[in-house]
C-alpha atoms as an extended CHARMM CRD file, in Angstrom:
* protein
*
       292  EXT
         1         1  MET       CA             52.4650000000       15.2100000000       -6.9590000000  PROA      1               0.0000000000
         2         2  THR       CA             49.6400000000       17.6670000000       -6.3580000000  PROA      2               0.0000000000
         3         3  VAL       CA             46.4020000000       16.8420000000       -8.1720000000  PROA      3               0.0000000000
         4         4  LEU       CA             43.7820000000       19.5120000000       -8.8480000000  PROA      4               0.0000000000
         5         5  GLY       CA             40.1330000000       18.7540000000       -9.4660000000  PROA      5               0.0000000000
         6         6  ALA       CA             36.7050000000       20.3540000000       -9.5240000000  PROA      6               0.0000000000
         7         7  VAL       CA             33.2240000000       19.2410000000       -8.5010000000  PROA      7               0.0000000000
         8         8  PHE       CA             30.2010000000       18.7710000000      -10.7180000000  PROA      8               0.0000000000
         9         9  ARG       CA             27.5940000000       19.5630000000       -8.0890000000  PROA      9               0.0000000000
        10        10  PRO       CA             24.4890000000       17.3580000000       -8.3040000000  PROA      10              0.0000000000
        11        11  GLN       CA             22.3020000000       20.4140000000       -7.7800000000  PROA      11              0.0000000000
        12        12  LEU       CA             22.8270000000       20.7850000000      -11.5290000000  PROA      12              0.0000000000
        13        13  PRO       CA             20.5320000000       18.5860000000      -13.6500000000  PROA      13              0.0000000000
        14        14  PRO       CA             22.1470000000       15.3970000000      -14.9910000000  PROA      14              0.0000000000
        15        15  GLU       CA             21.9000000000       16.5930000000      -18.5800000000  PROA      15              0.0000000000
        16        16  ARG       CA             24.4640000000       19.3140000000      -17.8100000000  PROA      16              0.0000000000
        17        17  LEU       CA             27.1410000000       16.7110000000      -17.0520000000  PROA      17              0.0000000000
        18        18  ARG       CA             28.0830000000       15.9720000000      -20.6610000000  PROA      18              0.0000000000
        19        19  ASP       CA             29.1540000000       19.5190000000      -21.5150000000  PROA      19              0.0000000000
        20        20  ILE       CA             30.9640000000       19.9950000000      -18.2110000000  PROA      20              0.0000000000
        21        21  ALA       CA             32.8360000000       16.6830000000      -18.4710000000  PROA      21              0.0000000000
        22        22  ARG       CA             33.9170000000       17.4700000000      -22.0250000000  PROA      22              0.0000000000
        23        23  THR       CA             34.9740000000       20.9620000000      -20.9910000000  PROA      23              0.0000000000
        24        24  ALA       CA             37.0980000000       19.4460000000      -18.2100000000  PROA      24              0.0000000000
        25        25  ASP       CA             38.6700000000       16.9440000000      -20.5980000000  PROA      25              0.0000000000
        26        26  GLU       CA             39.4860000000       19.5500000000      -23.2250000000  PROA      26              0.0000000000
        27        27  ALA       CA             40.7860000000       22.0700000000      -20.6800000000  PROA      27              0.0000000000
        28        28  GLY       CA             43.2430000000       19.5440000000      -19.2210000000  PROA      28              0.0000000000
        29        29  LEU       CA             41.7130000000       19.3300000000      -15.7460000000  PROA      29              0.0000000000
        30        30  ASP       CA             43.1870000000       16.4660000000      -13.7170000000  PROA      30              0.0000000000
        31        31  GLU       CA             39.9770000000       15.1800000000      -12.1260000000  PROA      31              0.0000000000
        32        32  LEU       CA             36.2350000000       15.8060000000      -12.1100000000  PROA      32              0.0000000000
        33        33  TRP       CA             34.4620000000       14.7540000000       -8.9120000000  PROA      33              0.0000000000
        34        34  LEU       CA             30.8210000000       13.7360000000       -8.5180000000  PROA      34              0.0000000000
        35        35  TRP       CA             28.6210000000       13.2060000000       -5.4670000000  PROA      35              0.0000000000
        36        36  GLU       CA             25.9240000000       10.6750000000       -4.6900000000  PROA      36              0.0000000000
        37        37  ASP       CA             23.9290000000       12.9710000000       -2.4350000000  PROA      37              0.0000000000
        38        38  CYS       CA             20.3490000000       11.9850000000       -1.6400000000  PROA      38              0.0000000000
        39        39  PHE       CA             18.1610000000       12.3690000000       -3.5690000000  PROA      39              0.0000000000
        40        40  LEU       CA             19.8700000000       13.9020000000       -6.5580000000  PROA      40              0.0000000000
        41        41  GLU       CA             21.9800000000       11.8010000000       -8.9470000000  PROA      41              0.0000000000
        42        42  SER       CA             23.5170000000        8.3330000000       -9.0140000000  PROA      42              0.0000000000
        43        43  GLY       CA             27.2730000000        8.4340000000       -8.5360000000  PROA      43              0.0000000000
        44        44  ILE       CA             27.9770000000        5.3000000000      -10.5610000000  PROA      44              0.0000000000
        45        45  ALA       CA             25.6670000000        6.1280000000      -13.4710000000  PROA      45              0.0000000000
        46        46  SER       CA             27.0520000000        9.6760000000      -13.6420000000  PROA      46              0.0000000000
        47        47  ALA       CA             30.6660000000        8.4980000000      -13.4550000000  PROA      47              0.0000000000
        48        48  SER       CA             30.1450000000        5.9280000000      -16.1830000000  PROA      48              0.0000000000
        49        49  ALA       CA             28.6560000000        8.5410000000      -18.5030000000  PROA      49              0.0000000000
        50        50  ALA       CA             31.3590000000       11.1240000000      -17.7590000000  PROA      50              0.0000000000
        51        51  LEU       CA             34.1060000000        8.5790000000      -18.3930000000  PROA      51              0.0000000000
        52        52  ALA       CA             32.5070000000        7.4690000000      -21.6640000000  PROA      52              0.0000000000
        53        53  TRP       CA             32.1980000000       11.0520000000      -22.9060000000  PROA      53              0.0000000000
        54        54  THR       CA             35.8700000000       11.8480000000      -22.2320000000  PROA      54              0.0000000000
        55        55  GLU       CA             39.2820000000       10.5160000000      -23.2270000000  PROA      55              0.0000000000
        56        56  ARG       CA             41.7980000000       11.2460000000      -20.4610000000  PROA      56              0.0000000000
        57        57  LEU       CA             39.8860000000       12.8100000000      -17.5620000000  PROA      57              0.0000000000
        58        58  ARG       CA             39.8760000000       10.9580000000      -14.2320000000  PROA      58              0.0000000000
        59        59  VAL       CA             36.4720000000       10.8870000000      -12.5540000000  PROA      59              0.0000000000
        60        60  GLY       CA             35.9650000000       10.5220000000       -8.8160000000  PROA      60              0.0000000000
        61        61  VAL       CA             32.8440000000        9.7150000000       -6.8430000000  PROA      61              0.0000000000
        62        62  GLY       CA             32.9250000000       10.9640000000       -3.2900000000  PROA      62              0.0000000000
        63        63  LEU       CA             30.9650000000        9.4750000000       -1.7400000000  PROA      63              0.0000000000
        64        64  LEU       CA             28.8270000000        6.3590000000       -2.2120000000  PROA      64              0.0000000000
        65        65  PRO       CA             26.7310000000        5.9320000000        0.9990000000  PROA      65              0.0000000000
        66        66  VAL       CA             27.2110000000        2.3290000000        2.0910000000  PROA      66              0.0000000000
        67        67  PRO       CA             23.8890000000        1.9080000000        3.9640000000  PROA      67              0.0000000000
        68        68  LEU       CA             22.1450000000        2.1710000000        0.5830000000  PROA      68              0.0000000000
        69        69  ARG       CA             24.3940000000       -0.4500000000       -1.0450000000  PROA      69              0.0000000000
        70        70  ASN       CA             25.0120000000       -4.1500000000       -0.7150000000  PROA      70              0.0000000000
        71        71  VAL       CA             28.7760000000       -4.5180000000       -0.8440000000  PROA      71              0.0000000000
        72        72  ALA       CA             28.5860000000       -7.1190000000       -3.6230000000  PROA      72              0.0000000000
        73        73  LEU       CA             26.7590000000       -4.6020000000       -5.8280000000  PROA      73              0.0000000000
        74        74  THR       CA             29.2880000000       -1.8870000000       -4.9910000000  PROA      74              0.0000000000
        75        75  ALA       CA             32.0820000000       -4.2660000000       -5.9820000000  PROA      75              0.0000000000
        76        76  MET       CA             30.3690000000       -5.2610000000       -9.2360000000  PROA      76              0.0000000000
        77        77  GLU       CA             29.8490000000       -1.6290000000      -10.2390000000  PROA      77              0.0000000000
        78        78  ALA       CA             33.3600000000       -0.6070000000       -9.2390000000  PROA      78              0.0000000000
        79        79  ALA       CA             34.9550000000       -3.5270000000      -11.0880000000  PROA      79              0.0000000000
        80        80  THR       CA             32.9630000000       -2.7170000000      -14.2180000000  PROA      80              0.0000000000
        81        81  LEU       CA             34.1490000000        0.9010000000      -14.2040000000  PROA      81              0.0000000000
        82        82  HSD       CA             37.7600000000       -0.0960000000      -13.6030000000  PROA      82              0.0000000000
        83        83  ARG       CA             37.6820000000       -2.6020000000      -16.4790000000  PROA      83              0.0000000000
        84        84  LEU       CA             35.9340000000       -0.2290000000      -18.8830000000  PROA      84              0.0000000000
        85        85  PHE       CA             38.1080000000        2.7900000000      -18.0210000000  PROA      85              0.0000000000
        86        86  PRO       CA             41.4240000000        1.5380000000      -16.5870000000  PROA      86              0.0000000000
        87        87  GLY       CA             43.1260000000        4.0190000000      -14.3060000000  PROA      87              0.0000000000
        88        88  ARG       CA             40.4740000000        6.6950000000      -14.6790000000  PROA      88              0.0000000000
        89        89  ALA       CA             37.8450000000        5.9320000000      -12.0080000000  PROA      89              0.0000000000
        90        90  ILE       CA             38.2500000000        6.8790000000       -8.3250000000  PROA      90              0.0000000000
        91        91  LEU       CA             35.5970000000        5.6370000000       -5.9290000000  PROA      91              0.0000000000
        92        92  GLY       CA             35.0190000000        6.6280000000       -2.3330000000  PROA      92              0.0000000000
        93        93  VAL       CA             32.5060000000        5.2870000000        0.1690000000  PROA      93              0.0000000000
        94        94  GLY       CA             31.1020000000        6.7180000000        3.3870000000  PROA      94              0.0000000000
        95        95  HSD       CA             28.5980000000        5.9670000000        6.1190000000  PROA      95              0.0000000000
        96        96  GLY       CA             26.1210000000        8.4510000000        4.6650000000  PROA      96              0.0000000000
        97        97  VAL       CA             24.2470000000       11.4160000000        6.0870000000  PROA      97              0.0000000000
        98        98  GLN       CA             22.2200000000        9.8350000000        8.8640000000  PROA      98              0.0000000000
        99        99  ASP       CA             19.0590000000       11.8730000000        8.2900000000  PROA      99              0.0000000000
       100       100  TRP       CA             19.0280000000       10.7580000000        4.6520000000  PROA      100             0.0000000000
       101       101  MET       CA             19.6900000000        7.1710000000        5.6410000000  PROA      101             0.0000000000
       102       102  ALA       CA             16.7340000000        7.3320000000        8.0270000000  PROA      102             0.0000000000
       103       103  GLN       CA             14.5170000000        8.6060000000        5.2080000000  PROA      103             0.0000000000
       104       104  THR       CA             15.3320000000        5.5000000000        3.1600000000  PROA      104             0.0000000000
       105       105  GLY       CA             14.9360000000        3.0480000000        6.0310000000  PROA      105             0.0000000000
       106       106  SER       CA             18.6270000000        2.1460000000        5.8170000000  PROA      106             0.0000000000
       107       107  ARG       CA             20.0170000000        3.8820000000        8.8910000000  PROA      107             0.0000000000
       108       108  VAL       CA             22.0030000000        1.5260000000       11.1420000000  PROA      108             0.0000000000
       109       109  GLU       CA             22.8340000000        1.6210000000       14.8250000000  PROA      109             0.0000000000
       110       110  SER       CA             26.5990000000        1.7220000000       14.2400000000  PROA      110             0.0000000000
       111       111  PRO       CA             27.5430000000        3.5060000000       10.9920000000  PROA      111             0.0000000000
       112       112  VAL       CA             31.2640000000        3.1120000000       11.7230000000  PROA      112             0.0000000000
       113       113  THR       CA             30.9070000000       -0.6620000000       12.1170000000  PROA      113             0.0000000000
       114       114  LEU       CA             29.0540000000       -0.8770000000        8.8180000000  PROA      114             0.0000000000
       115       115  LEU       CA             31.6740000000        1.2400000000        7.0500000000  PROA      115             0.0000000000
       116       116  ARG       CA             34.4820000000       -0.9250000000        8.4200000000  PROA      116             0.0000000000
       117       117  GLU       CA             32.7960000000       -4.1650000000        7.3250000000  PROA      117             0.0000000000
       118       118  HSD       CA             31.9680000000       -2.7150000000        3.9000000000  PROA      118             0.0000000000
       119       119  LEU       CA             35.5330000000       -1.5070000000        3.3380000000  PROA      119             0.0000000000
       120       120  VAL       CA             37.1240000000       -4.8090000000        4.3160000000  PROA      120             0.0000000000
       121       121  ALA       CA             34.8040000000       -6.8240000000        2.0760000000  PROA      121             0.0000000000
       122       122  LEU       CA             34.9440000000       -4.3780000000       -0.8460000000  PROA      122             0.0000000000
       123       123  ARG       CA             38.7440000000       -4.2490000000       -0.9390000000  PROA      123             0.0000000000
       124       124  ALA       CA             38.9210000000       -8.0540000000       -0.7740000000  PROA      124             0.0000000000
       125       125  LEU       CA             36.4170000000       -8.4800000000       -3.6160000000  PROA      125             0.0000000000
       126       126  LEU       CA             38.2530000000       -5.9680000000       -5.8040000000  PROA      126             0.0000000000
       127       127  ALA       CA             41.4810000000       -7.8400000000       -5.0920000000  PROA      127             0.0000000000
       128       128  GLY       CA             39.9030000000      -10.9290000000       -6.6880000000  PROA      128             0.0000000000
       129       129  GLU       CA             39.3090000000      -12.8250000000       -3.4460000000  PROA      129             0.0000000000
       130       130  ARG       CA             36.3840000000      -15.1070000000       -2.6700000000  PROA      130             0.0000000000
       131       131  VAL       CA             34.8060000000      -13.6380000000        0.4400000000  PROA      131             0.0000000000
       132       132  THR       CA             32.8020000000      -15.2700000000        3.1910000000  PROA      132             0.0000000000
       133       133  THR       CA             31.9230000000      -13.0840000000        6.1340000000  PROA      133             0.0000000000
       134       134  ASP       CA             29.2080000000      -12.9530000000        8.7770000000  PROA      134             0.0000000000
       135       135  GLY       CA             29.5140000000       -9.4960000000       10.2320000000  PROA      135             0.0000000000
       136       136  ARG       CA             27.0260000000       -7.3740000000       12.0840000000  PROA      136             0.0000000000
       137       137  TYR       CA             25.8420000000       -5.8500000000        8.7910000000  PROA      137             0.0000000000
       138       138  VAL       CA             27.8440000000       -7.3260000000        5.9050000000  PROA      138             0.0000000000
       139       139  LYS       CA             27.1490000000      -10.9870000000        5.2040000000  PROA      139             0.0000000000
       140       140  LEU       CA             28.6100000000      -12.7990000000        2.1920000000  PROA      140             0.0000000000
       141       141  ASP       CA             28.7420000000      -16.5130000000        1.3950000000  PROA      141             0.0000000000
       142       142  ALA       CA             31.6090000000      -17.4340000000       -0.9490000000  PROA      142             0.0000000000
       143       143  VAL       CA             31.1550000000      -14.3350000000       -3.1170000000  PROA      143             0.0000000000
       144       144  ALA       CA             33.7400000000      -13.6260000000       -5.8130000000  PROA      144             0.0000000000
       145       145  LEU       CA             33.6280000000      -11.3710000000       -8.8570000000  PROA      145             0.0000000000
       146       146  ASP       CA             33.5640000000      -13.1690000000      -12.2030000000  PROA      146             0.0000000000
       147       147  TRP       CA             35.0140000000      -10.0350000000      -13.8130000000  PROA      147             0.0000000000
       148       148  PRO       CA             37.3430000000       -8.5680000000      -11.1860000000  PROA      148             0.0000000000
       149       149  PRO       CA             39.3470000000       -5.4640000000      -12.0720000000  PROA      149             0.0000000000
       150       150  PRO       CA             43.0260000000       -5.6820000000      -12.9680000000  PROA      150             0.0000000000
       151       151  THR       CA             45.0990000000       -6.1910000000       -9.8310000000  PROA      151             0.0000000000
       152       152  VAL       CA             48.5600000000       -5.5040000000      -11.3020000000  PROA      152             0.0000000000
       153       153  PRO       CA             50.4530000000       -3.5410000000      -10.0930000000  PROA      153             0.0000000000
       154       154  ALA       CA             47.7770000000       -3.3520000000       -7.3510000000  PROA      154             0.0000000000
       155       155  PRO       CA             44.0210000000       -3.6360000000       -6.9480000000  PROA      155             0.0000000000
       156       156  PRO       CA             42.1670000000       -0.3530000000       -7.4930000000  PROA      156             0.0000000000
       157       157  ALA       CA             42.1660000000        1.9250000000       -4.4860000000  PROA      157             0.0000000000
       158       158  VAL       CA             39.0660000000        2.3270000000       -2.3520000000  PROA      158             0.0000000000
       159       159  PHE       CA             38.7470000000        5.7270000000       -0.6730000000  PROA      159             0.0000000000
       160       160  ALA       CA             36.5630000000        6.5340000000        2.3280000000  PROA      160             0.0000000000
       161       161  GLY       CA             35.1330000000        9.7860000000        3.6070000000  PROA      161             0.0000000000
       162       162  ALA       CA             35.6830000000       10.8700000000        7.1880000000  PROA      162             0.0000000000
       163       163  THR       CA             34.9150000000       13.7030000000        9.5820000000  PROA      163             0.0000000000
       164       164  GLY       CA             35.1720000000       12.5290000000       13.1990000000  PROA      164             0.0000000000
       165       165  PRO       CA             38.2660000000       11.0030000000       14.8460000000  PROA      165             0.0000000000
       166       166  ARG       CA             36.9160000000        7.4110000000       14.9270000000  PROA      166             0.0000000000
       167       167  THR       CA             36.1270000000        7.4110000000       11.2240000000  PROA      167             0.0000000000
       168       168  MET       CA             39.4090000000        9.1520000000       10.4150000000  PROA      168             0.0000000000
       169       169  ARG       CA             41.3670000000        6.3870000000       12.1470000000  PROA      169             0.0000000000
       170       170  LEU       CA             39.2060000000        3.8120000000       10.3920000000  PROA      170             0.0000000000
       171       171  THR       CA             40.1340000000        5.1580000000        6.9670000000  PROA      171             0.0000000000
       172       172  GLY       CA             43.7730000000        4.6550000000        7.8860000000  PROA      172             0.0000000000
       173       173  GLU       CA             43.0670000000        1.0980000000        9.0160000000  PROA      173             0.0000000000
       174       174  ALA       CA             40.7750000000       -0.1060000000        6.2490000000  PROA      174             0.0000000000
       175       175  ALA       CA             40.7690000000        2.2590000000        3.2430000000  PROA      175             0.0000000000
       176       176  ASP       CA             43.3700000000        3.1290000000        0.6170000000  PROA      176             0.0000000000
       177       177  GLY       CA             42.7890000000        6.8880000000        0.8330000000  PROA      177             0.0000000000
       178       178  THR       CA             40.7100000000        9.4600000000        2.6910000000  PROA      178             0.0000000000
       179       179  ILE       CA             38.3170000000       12.1480000000        1.4470000000  PROA      179             0.0000000000
       180       180  LEU       CA             37.8360000000       15.2470000000        3.6230000000  PROA      180             0.0000000000
       181       181  THR       CA             34.7750000000       17.4300000000        3.3030000000  PROA      181             0.0000000000
       182       182  GLY       CA             34.6380000000       21.0350000000        2.1440000000  PROA      182             0.0000000000
       183       183  GLY       CA             35.3460000000       23.5070000000        4.9210000000  PROA      183             0.0000000000
       184       184  THR       CA             38.3630000000       21.5490000000        6.1730000000  PROA      184             0.0000000000
       185       185  THR       CA             41.1060000000       23.9650000000        7.2390000000  PROA      185             0.0000000000
       186       186  PRO       CA             44.8450000000       23.3180000000        6.8420000000  PROA      186             0.0000000000
       187       187  ASP       CA             45.1290000000       22.7000000000       10.5980000000  PROA      187             0.0000000000
       188       188  GLU       CA             42.3430000000       20.1230000000       10.3510000000  PROA      188             0.0000000000
       189       189  VAL       CA             44.1710000000       18.4430000000        7.4660000000  PROA      189             0.0000000000
       190       190  ARG       CA             47.2530000000       18.1210000000        9.6910000000  PROA      190             0.0000000000
       191       191  ARG       CA             45.1720000000       16.6450000000       12.5050000000  PROA      191             0.0000000000
       192       192  SER       CA             43.4990000000       14.2760000000       10.0560000000  PROA      192             0.0000000000
       193       193  ARG       CA             46.8980000000       13.1000000000        8.8570000000  PROA      193             0.0000000000
       194       194  GLN       CA             47.8290000000       12.2650000000       12.4530000000  PROA      194             0.0000000000
       195       195  LEU       CA             44.6330000000       10.2780000000       13.0210000000  PROA      195             0.0000000000
       196       196  ILE       CA             45.0160000000        8.4230000000        9.7170000000  PROA      196             0.0000000000
       197       197  ALA       CA             48.5940000000        7.5680000000       10.6300000000  PROA      197             0.0000000000
       198       198  GLU       CA             47.4100000000        6.2030000000       13.9830000000  PROA      198             0.0000000000
       199       199  GLY       CA             44.9270000000        3.9790000000       12.2020000000  PROA      199             0.0000000000
       200       200  ARG       CA             47.5020000000        2.7120000000        9.7370000000  PROA      200             0.0000000000
       201       201  GLU       CA             49.9830000000        1.9940000000       12.4940000000  PROA      201             0.0000000000
       202       202  SER       CA             47.4000000000        0.0420000000       14.4870000000  PROA      202             0.0000000000
       203       203  ALA       CA             46.6860000000       -2.0850000000       11.4070000000  PROA      203             0.0000000000
       204       204  GLY       CA             50.3710000000       -2.5630000000       10.5590000000  PROA      204             0.0000000000
       205       205  ARG       CA             49.9810000000       -0.8330000000        7.2100000000  PROA      205             0.0000000000
       206       206  GLY       CA             52.7770000000        1.0240000000        5.4630000000  PROA      206             0.0000000000
       207       207  GLY       CA             53.1040000000        3.0960000000        2.3280000000  PROA      207             0.0000000000
       208       208  HSD       CA             51.5700000000        6.4130000000        1.3590000000  PROA      208             0.0000000000
       209       209  HSD       CA             47.9060000000        7.0890000000        2.1030000000  PROA      209             0.0000000000
       210       210  PRO       CA             46.5030000000        9.7640000000       -0.2700000000  PROA      210             0.0000000000
       211       211  VAL       CA             44.2120000000       12.4710000000        1.0760000000  PROA      211             0.0000000000
       212       212  VAL       CA             41.6290000000       14.3300000000       -1.0040000000  PROA      212             0.0000000000
       213       213  VAL       CA             40.2530000000       17.6440000000        0.2990000000  PROA      213             0.0000000000
       214       214  TYR       CA             37.3340000000       19.6620000000       -1.0530000000  PROA      214             0.0000000000
       215       215  LEU       CA             37.8060000000       23.4520000000       -1.0380000000  PROA      215             0.0000000000
       216       216  HSD       CA             34.8060000000       25.7940000000       -1.1760000000  PROA      216             0.0000000000
       217       217  THR       CA             35.6980000000       28.1970000000       -3.9930000000  PROA      217             0.0000000000
       218       218  ALA       CA             34.1150000000       31.1750000000       -5.7200000000  PROA      218             0.0000000000
       219       219  THR       CA             35.4940000000       33.5140000000       -8.3360000000  PROA      219             0.0000000000
       220       220  GLY       CA             34.3160000000       36.2360000000      -10.6680000000  PROA      220             0.0000000000
       221       221  PRO       CA             31.7670000000       38.9820000000      -10.0140000000  PROA      221             0.0000000000
       222       222  GLY       CA             29.9070000000       38.4180000000       -6.7740000000  PROA      222             0.0000000000
       223       223  GLY       CA             32.1480000000       35.4900000000       -5.8360000000  PROA      223             0.0000000000
       224       224  ALA       CA             32.9260000000       36.7020000000       -2.3210000000  PROA      224             0.0000000000
       225       225  GLU       CA             29.2380000000       37.2550000000       -1.5730000000  PROA      225             0.0000000000
       226       226  ARG       CA             28.2700000000       33.8160000000       -2.9120000000  PROA      226             0.0000000000
       227       227  LEU       CA             30.9740000000       32.1050000000       -0.8560000000  PROA      227             0.0000000000
       228       228  ARG       CA             30.0230000000       34.0050000000        2.2850000000  PROA      228             0.0000000000
       229       229  ALA       CA             26.4000000000       32.9810000000        1.8710000000  PROA      229             0.0000000000
       230       230  GLU       CA             27.3170000000       29.3160000000        1.4470000000  PROA      230             0.0000000000
       231       231  LEU       CA             29.6460000000       29.2360000000        4.4430000000  PROA      231             0.0000000000
       232       232  GLU       CA             27.0260000000       30.9480000000        6.6070000000  PROA      232             0.0000000000
       233       233  ALA       CA             24.3510000000       28.5020000000        5.4180000000  PROA      233             0.0000000000
       234       234  THR       CA             26.5060000000       25.4310000000        6.1120000000  PROA      234             0.0000000000
       235       235  GLY       CA             28.2660000000       26.6950000000        9.2200000000  PROA      235             0.0000000000
       236       236  LEU       CA             31.6330000000       25.7630000000        7.7150000000  PROA      236             0.0000000000
       237       237  PRO       CA             34.7090000000       27.8640000000        8.4990000000  PROA      237             0.0000000000
       238       238  HSD       CA             36.9030000000       27.6870000000        5.4380000000  PROA      238             0.0000000000
       239       239  GLY       CA             36.7920000000       28.6320000000        1.7800000000  PROA      239             0.0000000000
       240       240  VAL       CA             38.3890000000       30.9560000000       -0.7440000000  PROA      240             0.0000000000
       241       241  ALA       CA             37.0700000000       33.6360000000       -3.0580000000  PROA      241             0.0000000000
       242       242  GLY       CA             38.9810000000       35.6800000000       -5.5720000000  PROA      242             0.0000000000
       243       243  PRO       CA             41.2040000000       35.4030000000       -8.6170000000  PROA      243             0.0000000000
       244       244  ALA       CA             43.4440000000       32.4780000000       -9.5180000000  PROA      244             0.0000000000
       245       245  ALA       CA             46.3510000000       33.6350000000       -7.3560000000  PROA      245             0.0000000000
       246       246  ALA       CA             44.2060000000       33.6650000000       -4.2030000000  PROA      246             0.0000000000
       247       247  VAL       CA             42.7200000000       30.2630000000       -4.9740000000  PROA      247             0.0000000000
       248       248  ALA       CA             46.1570000000       28.7790000000       -5.7150000000  PROA      248             0.0000000000
       249       249  GLU       CA             47.4640000000       30.1060000000       -2.4030000000  PROA      249             0.0000000000
       250       250  ALA       CA             44.6140000000       28.3350000000       -0.5670000000  PROA      250             0.0000000000
       251       251  VAL       CA             45.3450000000       25.1380000000       -2.5000000000  PROA      251             0.0000000000
       252       252  ARG       CA             49.0360000000       25.3330000000       -1.5890000000  PROA      252             0.0000000000
       253       253  ALA       CA             48.1660000000       25.7580000000        2.1030000000  PROA      253             0.0000000000
       254       254  LEU       CA             46.1280000000       22.5360000000        2.0380000000  PROA      254             0.0000000000
       255       255  VAL       CA             48.8830000000       20.6930000000        0.1710000000  PROA      255             0.0000000000
       256       256  GLU       CA             51.5150000000       21.8680000000        2.6550000000  PROA      256             0.0000000000
       257       257  ALA       CA             49.2530000000       20.5620000000        5.4360000000  PROA      257             0.0000000000
       258       258  GLY       CA             49.1100000000       17.0920000000        3.8810000000  PROA      258             0.0000000000
       259       259  ALA       CA             46.5800000000       17.0400000000        1.0390000000  PROA      259             0.0000000000
       260       260  ASP       CA             47.5250000000       15.1800000000       -2.1220000000  PROA      260             0.0000000000
       261       261  THR       CA             44.4490000000       16.2110000000       -4.1380000000  PROA      261             0.0000000000
       262       262  VAL       CA             42.5060000000       19.4540000000       -3.7640000000  PROA      262             0.0000000000
       263       263  VAL       CA             39.0730000000       19.5590000000       -5.4000000000  PROA      263             0.0000000000
       264       264  LEU       CA             37.5780000000       23.0080000000       -5.9380000000  PROA      264             0.0000000000
       265       265  GLN       CA             33.9170000000       23.0350000000       -4.9360000000  PROA      265             0.0000000000
       266       266  PRO       CA             31.8520000000       25.8000000000       -6.5610000000  PROA      266             0.0000000000
       267       267  THR       CA             28.9050000000       27.3700000000       -4.8010000000  PROA      267             0.0000000000
       268       268  PRO       CA             25.4660000000       25.8870000000       -5.5670000000  PROA      268             0.0000000000
       269       269  ASP       CA             24.5740000000       29.0790000000       -7.4240000000  PROA      269             0.0000000000
       270       270  GLU       CA             27.7610000000       29.2500000000       -9.5330000000  PROA      270             0.0000000000
       271       271  PRO       CA             26.5280000000       31.1500000000      -12.6310000000  PROA      271             0.0000000000
       272       272  ASP       CA             28.9690000000       29.5810000000      -15.0950000000  PROA      272             0.0000000000
       273       273  PRO       CA             29.8800000000       25.9480000000      -14.2490000000  PROA      273             0.0000000000
       274       274  GLU       CA             31.8210000000       25.4270000000      -17.4950000000  PROA      274             0.0000000000
       275       275  GLY       CA             33.6910000000       28.6760000000      -16.8750000000  PROA      275             0.0000000000
       276       276  PHE       CA             34.5480000000       27.4720000000      -13.3570000000  PROA      276             0.0000000000
       277       277  ILE       CA             36.0780000000       24.3290000000      -14.8590000000  PROA      277             0.0000000000
       278       278  ARG       CA             38.1490000000       26.3490000000      -17.3340000000  PROA      278             0.0000000000
       279       279  PHE       CA             39.2230000000       28.7190000000      -14.5470000000  PROA      279             0.0000000000
       280       280  THR       CA             40.4310000000       25.7760000000      -12.4550000000  PROA      280             0.0000000000
       281       281  ALA       CA             42.3510000000       24.1100000000      -15.2930000000  PROA      281             0.0000000000
       282       282  ALA       CA             43.7390000000       27.1170000000      -17.1550000000  PROA      282             0.0000000000
       283       283  GLU       CA             44.2670000000       29.7290000000      -14.4330000000  PROA      283             0.0000000000
       284       284  VAL       CA             44.6690000000       27.9990000000      -11.0550000000  PROA      284             0.0000000000
       285       285  SER       CA             46.4800000000       24.8280000000      -12.1120000000  PROA      285             0.0000000000
       286       286  PRO       CA             49.5880000000       26.5700000000      -13.5520000000  PROA      286             0.0000000000
       287       287  LEU       CA             50.0670000000       28.3290000000      -10.1820000000  PROA      287             0.0000000000
       288       288  VAL       CA             49.9980000000       25.1120000000       -8.1450000000  PROA      288             0.0000000000
       289       289  PRO       CA             53.2870000000       23.1900000000       -7.6930000000  PROA      289             0.0000000000
       290       290  ARG       CA             52.9440000000       19.8760000000       -9.5080000000  PROA      290             0.0000000000
       291       291  THR       CA             55.9470000000       17.9960000000       -8.1290000000  PROA      291             0.0000000000
       292       292  GLU       CA             56.8240000000       16.9050000000       -4.6150000000  PROA      292             0.0000000000
């Protein structure tokens, strides 16, 4: 089933989150996604607040940069959210933007190694296991959560962000889902699916691996100009501007290429964030096929 979401960009001040989360909940949006970009807003604190202010909305965090986080703390925070708001929190981790990691003194020599070790330990902790590991970066001595999340029918999924081929394969090997950045084209989604499948095959893993894709989106007066400016500033190749029909067509293209969830990403200068949420839920969503 296709899932449609929208981003609360952390360029907005934290105090705007309450109204936007409630708008998303009331409008029937599937998912609201948050970022933990340096040095803006905490992903976990924001997710907890958004979940508490709403009744049915699912809230995703994509991504939590693992160099900033001890895996035991990540597991404690994730387990708390999953127990407080069963079935409504979606958490993704990534190796972080390396320039930002350098600013905090947390940059590592091998980000992919760190992400792999973090994923393996985090998934084990959330499955209720007692973990001892002495990796290159992740070191735990008989650590287990006293309040693990529910593990029936399965432990909560851990997503991971990826761009390059090595990380893409890693998400297939060690994560439960993959998050692809804004600017990803349908052809790149297809290629990502192939790399993820290679990783899953190498690890002997079966079952479906969900893929989340961000889609740069602008609508309303001046939307095309705002989108063009953002794509030129970021150097990214792909986005959509226009009315609901044009946006839905771009969503369908990503879904046909292999995306399970498409998250509309407004421009940083979106003049009406609440209106963007209502547009996504009320105008785009009915045009997107909801069944497989």
